[in-house]
Amino acid sequence: MSNWQNALDNALEAAARGFAVFPLSRNKVPAIPSPHDKGHRCGGLQECGAFGHGVGDASTDPDTIRAGFDQAPHAAGYGIACGAGPTPLVGVDLDRKNGIDGCAHLNQLAARHGFTIPRTVTVRTPSGFHLWFTGPAGMHIPNSVGRLAPGIDVRGTRGYLVGPGSVGKNGAYTIHPGLTEPTVYPIPEQLLQLLLPPPAPKFRQPIHRAVHGGGRVLDGLVRVVVTAPEGTRNDRLFWAAAKAWAHVRDGHLAAGDVEAALVTAAAGVGLGEGEAKRTIASAQKGVHA
């Protein structure tokens, strides 16, 4: 049997179990080139009707899967979409290579944080193992490489795992032989919390000194920052800082209060402290130029 036929057969079997799949090359990357010009943004197969969106082509429909593989004659494997659907798949990729043992690091995390790793579906890879878990529906789980610990990568929202039965340039992907009845278990809560980004700091109204009644002015400028829609926050911060520095120049506000209040406001809406300070300093230069 050819690698292509083997990959298609295994992809169809995975889809029958509810996993959305798409074809991969021997390099573990999507096997169908994009139909769009560079820089074009598209939501995937469902949006434009053409294949070539990687995980955006993933489907559980047998006819769609066959049509995708027909456009990928050199496919040797298939990807399984993570982070989508009512019981989204979360993949933990454990590498054992170059002196790094991701399995040992995961066991250390489990001991340190008090959770047990269930005997969930485990896929042997050329360099280690993939552990499959289900995550909470609707939760964004970021993909990461080595953030959790050396040798541990995470596949979550818009990520994918190489499915068992695939063949890559370094070897095959197979279900661990020690699992007689493979079951995908929910991810342990303590491990899930380690995968999630830290919560944004809650905004606290800064305490500042009023100079000639300027405290109310600074309160208003702070509100401009904390109510800014996503995508406009840095621009709103610059505008508010420029107004605040003008009041400092006129003697209505204290310089120290301006920076402290605006940096705190910026952090509360997710801007980094360094980025916020640079924006505020840039606004100050414009006012005093």
Coordinates of C-alpha atoms in Angstrom, one line a residue:
M1 CA 0.0 0.0 0.0
S2 CA 1.3 3.5 -0.9
N3 CA 2.0 6.1 1.8
W4 CA -0.8 8.2 0.1
Q5 CA -3.4 5.5 0.4
N6 CA -2.3 4.6 3.9
A7 CA -2.6 8.2 4.9
L8 CA -6.1 8.6 3.3
D9 CA -7.4 5.4 4.9
N10 CA -6.1 6.5 8.4
A11 CA -7.5 10.0 7.9
L12 CA -10.9 8.6 7.1
E13 CA -10.8 6.4 10.1
A14 CA -9.9 9.3 12.3
A15 CA -12.7 11.4 10.8
A16 CA -15.2 8.6 11.5
R17 CA -14.2 9.0 15.2
G18 CA -15.0 12.7 15.1
F19 CA -11.6 14.2 14.4
A20 CA -11.3 16.8 11.6
V21 CA -8.4 16.0 9.3
F22 CA -6.4 17.3 6.2
P23 CA -3.5 16.0 4.2
L24 CA 0.2 16.5 5.1
S25 CA 3.4 16.1 3.3
R26 CA 6.4 14.0 4.5
N27 CA 7.7 17.3 6.1
K28 CA 4.6 17.4 8.4
V29 CA 3.3 20.6 6.7
P30 CA 0.1 21.0 4.7
A31 CA 0.3 19.2 1.4
I32 CA -1.8 21.5 -0.7
P33 CA -0.4 25.0 -1.6
S34 CA -2.4 28.1 -0.9
P35 CA -4.7 29.2 -3.7
H36 CA -4.3 32.9 -2.6
D37 CA -1.7 35.5 -3.2
K38 CA 0.8 36.2 -0.4
G39 CA -0.8 38.3 2.4
H40 CA -4.4 37.4 1.5
R41 CA -6.5 36.5 4.5
C42 CA -9.1 33.7 4.3
G43 CA -11.0 31.8 6.9
G44 CA -10.4 28.5 5.1
L45 CA -12.2 25.9 2.9
Q46 CA -15.7 26.8 4.2
E47 CA -15.2 30.5 3.3
C48 CA -13.7 30.3 -0.2
G49 CA -14.5 26.8 -1.3
A50 CA -10.8 26.0 -2.3
F51 CA -8.3 23.8 -0.6
G52 CA -4.9 25.1 0.5
H53 CA -5.5 26.6 4.0
G54 CA -3.8 23.9 6.1
V55 CA -5.8 23.3 9.3
G56 CA -8.5 25.6 7.7
D57 CA -9.2 22.7 5.4
A58 CA -9.8 20.2 8.2
S59 CA -13.0 18.2 7.9
T60 CA -14.8 15.1 9.1
D61 CA -16.8 14.7 5.9
P62 CA -15.4 11.7 3.9
D63 CA -16.1 13.3 0.5
T64 CA -14.3 16.5 1.4
I65 CA -11.4 14.5 2.8
R66 CA -11.1 12.5 -0.4
A67 CA -11.3 15.6 -2.5
G68 CA -8.5 17.1 -0.5
F69 CA -6.3 14.1 -0.9
D70 CA -7.0 14.0 -4.6
Q71 CA -5.3 17.4 -4.7
A72 CA -2.4 16.2 -2.7
P73 CA -0.8 13.3 -4.6
H74 CA 2.4 13.4 -2.6
A75 CA 0.7 13.4 0.8
A76 CA 2.2 10.9 3.2
G77 CA 0.2 11.8 6.3
Y78 CA -2.6 13.8 7.7
G79 CA -3.1 16.5 10.3
I80 CA -5.7 16.4 13.0
A81 CA -7.1 19.9 13.9
C82 CA -6.9 20.9 17.6
G83 CA -8.8 23.5 19.6
A84 CA -12.1 23.3 17.8
G85 CA -15.5 21.7 18.2
P86 CA -17.6 20.8 21.3
T87 CA -14.7 18.7 22.7
P88 CA -11.6 20.4 21.3
L89 CA -8.5 18.3 21.0
V90 CA -5.4 19.5 22.9
G91 CA -2.1 18.0 22.0
V92 CA 1.0 17.8 24.3
D93 CA 4.1 17.0 22.2
L94 CA 6.9 15.5 24.2
D95 CA 10.3 15.3 22.5
R96 CA 13.3 13.2 23.6
K97 CA 16.2 14.4 21.6
N98 CA 19.4 16.5 21.9
G99 CA 19.7 15.7 25.6
I100 CA 16.3 17.0 26.4
D101 CA 13.6 14.7 27.8
G102 CA 10.1 16.3 27.6
C103 CA 8.6 13.2 29.2
A104 CA 10.7 13.7 32.3
H105 CA 9.8 17.4 32.4
L106 CA 6.1 16.6 32.2
N107 CA 6.4 14.2 35.1
Q108 CA 8.2 16.8 37.1
L109 CA 5.4 19.3 36.4
A110 CA 2.8 16.7 37.5
A111 CA 4.6 16.1 40.8
R112 CA 5.1 19.8 41.4
H113 CA 1.5 20.8 40.7
G114 CA -0.2 17.8 42.1
F115 CA -1.9 16.2 39.0
T116 CA -1.9 12.7 37.5
I117 CA -1.3 12.1 33.8
P118 CA -4.1 9.8 32.6
R119 CA -3.5 6.9 30.2
T120 CA -4.9 8.9 27.4
V121 CA -4.4 8.3 23.6
T122 CA -0.6 8.4 23.1
V123 CA 1.0 8.5 19.7
R124 CA 4.6 7.4 19.2
T125 CA 6.5 9.9 17.0
P126 CA 10.0 9.7 15.6
S127 CA 11.3 11.8 18.5
G128 CA 8.9 11.1 21.4
F129 CA 5.2 11.1 22.0
H130 CA 2.0 13.0 21.4
L131 CA -0.5 13.0 24.3
W132 CA -4.1 13.7 23.3
F133 CA -6.5 15.4 25.7
T134 CA -9.9 17.1 25.4
G135 CA -10.2 20.7 26.5
P136 CA -13.2 22.9 27.5
A137 CA -15.3 24.0 24.5
G138 CA -14.8 27.6 23.5
M139 CA -11.6 28.1 25.4
H140 CA -8.6 29.6 23.6
I141 CA -5.6 27.5 24.3
P142 CA -2.4 29.0 22.7
N143 CA 0.1 26.9 20.8
S144 CA 3.5 27.1 22.3
V145 CA 7.0 25.6 21.8
G146 CA 9.0 25.0 25.0
R147 CA 7.1 27.5 27.0
L148 CA 5.8 25.0 29.5
A149 CA 9.2 23.3 29.9
P150 CA 12.0 22.2 27.6
G151 CA 10.9 19.4 25.2
I152 CA 7.2 20.2 25.7
D153 CA 5.2 21.8 22.9
V154 CA 1.5 22.4 23.0
R155 CA -1.0 22.3 20.1
G156 CA -4.2 24.2 20.8
T157 CA -6.4 26.7 18.9
R158 CA -5.6 26.6 15.1
G159 CA -2.9 24.0 15.7
Y160 CA -2.7 20.4 14.6
L161 CA -1.2 17.1 15.4
V162 CA 0.3 14.6 12.9
G163 CA -2.2 11.7 13.0
P164 CA -1.2 8.1 13.7
G165 CA -0.6 6.2 10.4
S166 CA 1.3 9.1 8.9
V167 CA 4.8 8.8 7.6
G168 CA 7.2 11.7 7.9
K169 CA 10.7 12.0 6.6
N170 CA 12.1 10.9 10.0
G171 CA 9.8 8.0 10.5
A172 CA 6.2 6.8 11.3
Y173 CA 3.5 7.9 13.7
T174 CA 1.8 5.1 15.5
I175 CA -0.6 4.5 18.4
H176 CA 1.4 3.5 21.5
P177 CA 1.4 -0.4 21.6
G178 CA 0.7 -0.4 25.3
L179 CA -2.8 1.1 24.9
T180 CA -5.3 -1.7 24.2
E181 CA -8.4 0.6 24.3
P182 CA -7.2 4.1 23.4
T183 CA -9.4 6.8 25.1
V184 CA -8.9 10.6 24.9
Y185 CA -9.2 11.9 28.5
P186 CA -10.0 15.4 29.6
I187 CA -6.9 17.4 30.3
P188 CA -6.1 17.7 34.0
E189 CA -7.2 21.0 35.4
Q190 CA -3.8 21.9 36.9
L191 CA -2.1 21.2 33.5
L192 CA -4.7 23.2 31.7
Q193 CA -4.0 26.2 33.9
L194 CA -0.3 25.9 33.1
L195 CA -1.1 26.0 29.3
L196 CA -3.2 29.2 29.5
P197 CA -1.6 32.7 29.4
P198 CA -1.6 34.6 32.6
P199 CA -4.7 36.8 33.2
A200 CA -4.3 40.5 32.3
P201 CA -3.8 42.6 35.4
K202 CA -6.9 44.2 36.7
F203 CA -6.9 47.9 36.3
R204 CA -6.9 49.9 39.5
Q205 CA -7.7 53.6 39.5
P206 CA -4.4 55.3 40.2
I207 CA -4.1 57.8 43.0
H208 CA -2.7 61.1 41.9
R209 CA -2.2 64.6 43.2
A210 CA -4.4 67.3 41.8
V211 CA -2.6 70.4 40.7
H212 CA -5.1 73.3 40.0
G213 CA -7.9 70.7 39.7
G214 CA -6.0 68.7 37.1
G215 CA -6.8 65.3 38.8
R216 CA -10.2 65.2 37.1
V217 CA -8.5 65.8 33.8
L218 CA -6.2 62.9 34.3
D219 CA -9.1 60.7 35.4
G220 CA -10.8 61.5 32.0
L221 CA -7.6 60.7 30.1
V222 CA -7.2 57.4 31.9
R223 CA -10.8 56.5 31.0
V224 CA -9.9 57.1 27.3
V225 CA -7.2 54.4 27.6
V226 CA -9.1 51.8 29.7
T227 CA -12.2 52.0 27.4
A228 CA -10.2 51.8 24.1
P229 CA -11.3 49.0 21.8
E230 CA -8.8 46.3 21.0
G231 CA -6.6 47.4 18.1
T232 CA -6.8 51.1 19.1
R233 CA -5.3 51.0 22.5
N234 CA -1.8 52.2 21.7
D235 CA -3.1 55.0 19.5
R236 CA -5.5 56.1 22.3
L237 CA -2.7 55.9 24.8
F238 CA -0.5 58.2 22.7
W239 CA -3.4 60.7 22.3
A240 CA -4.1 60.7 26.0
A241 CA -0.4 61.0 26.9
A242 CA 0.0 64.0 24.5
K243 CA -3.0 65.7 26.2
A244 CA -1.6 64.9 29.7
W245 CA 1.9 66.2 28.9
A246 CA 0.3 69.5 27.6
H247 CA -1.4 69.9 31.0
V248 CA 2.0 69.2 32.7
R249 CA 3.6 71.9 30.5
D250 CA 0.8 74.3 31.6
G251 CA 1.3 73.4 35.3
H252 CA -2.0 71.6 35.7
L253 CA -0.6 68.1 36.3
A254 CA 2.4 66.6 37.9
A255 CA 4.7 64.7 35.5
G256 CA 5.1 61.7 37.8
D257 CA 1.4 61.3 38.1
V258 CA 0.9 61.3 34.4
E259 CA 3.3 58.4 33.7
A260 CA 2.2 56.4 36.7
A261 CA -1.5 56.7 35.9
L262 CA -1.2 56.0 32.1
V263 CA 1.2 53.1 32.5
T264 CA -1.2 51.5 35.0
A265 CA -4.1 52.1 32.7
A266 CA -2.2 50.6 29.7
A267 CA -1.2 47.5 31.7
G268 CA -4.9 47.0 32.7
V269 CA -5.9 46.7 29.0
G270 CA -3.1 44.3 28.1
L271 CA -0.3 46.6 26.8
G272 CA 3.2 45.8 28.0
E273 CA 4.8 48.2 30.5
G274 CA 7.8 48.8 28.2
E275 CA 5.6 49.5 25.2
A276 CA 3.4 51.8 27.2
K277 CA 6.4 53.8 28.6
R278 CA 7.8 54.2 25.0
T279 CA 4.5 55.5 23.7
I280 CA 4.1 57.9 26.6
A281 CA 7.7 59.2 26.2
S282 CA 7.1 59.6 22.4
A283 CA 4.0 61.7 23.1
Q284 CA 6.0 63.8 25.6
K285 CA 8.7 64.6 23.0
G286 CA 6.0 65.8 20.6
V287 CA 4.5 68.1 23.1
H288 CA 7.8 69.6 24.1
A289 CA 9.3 69.7 20.6

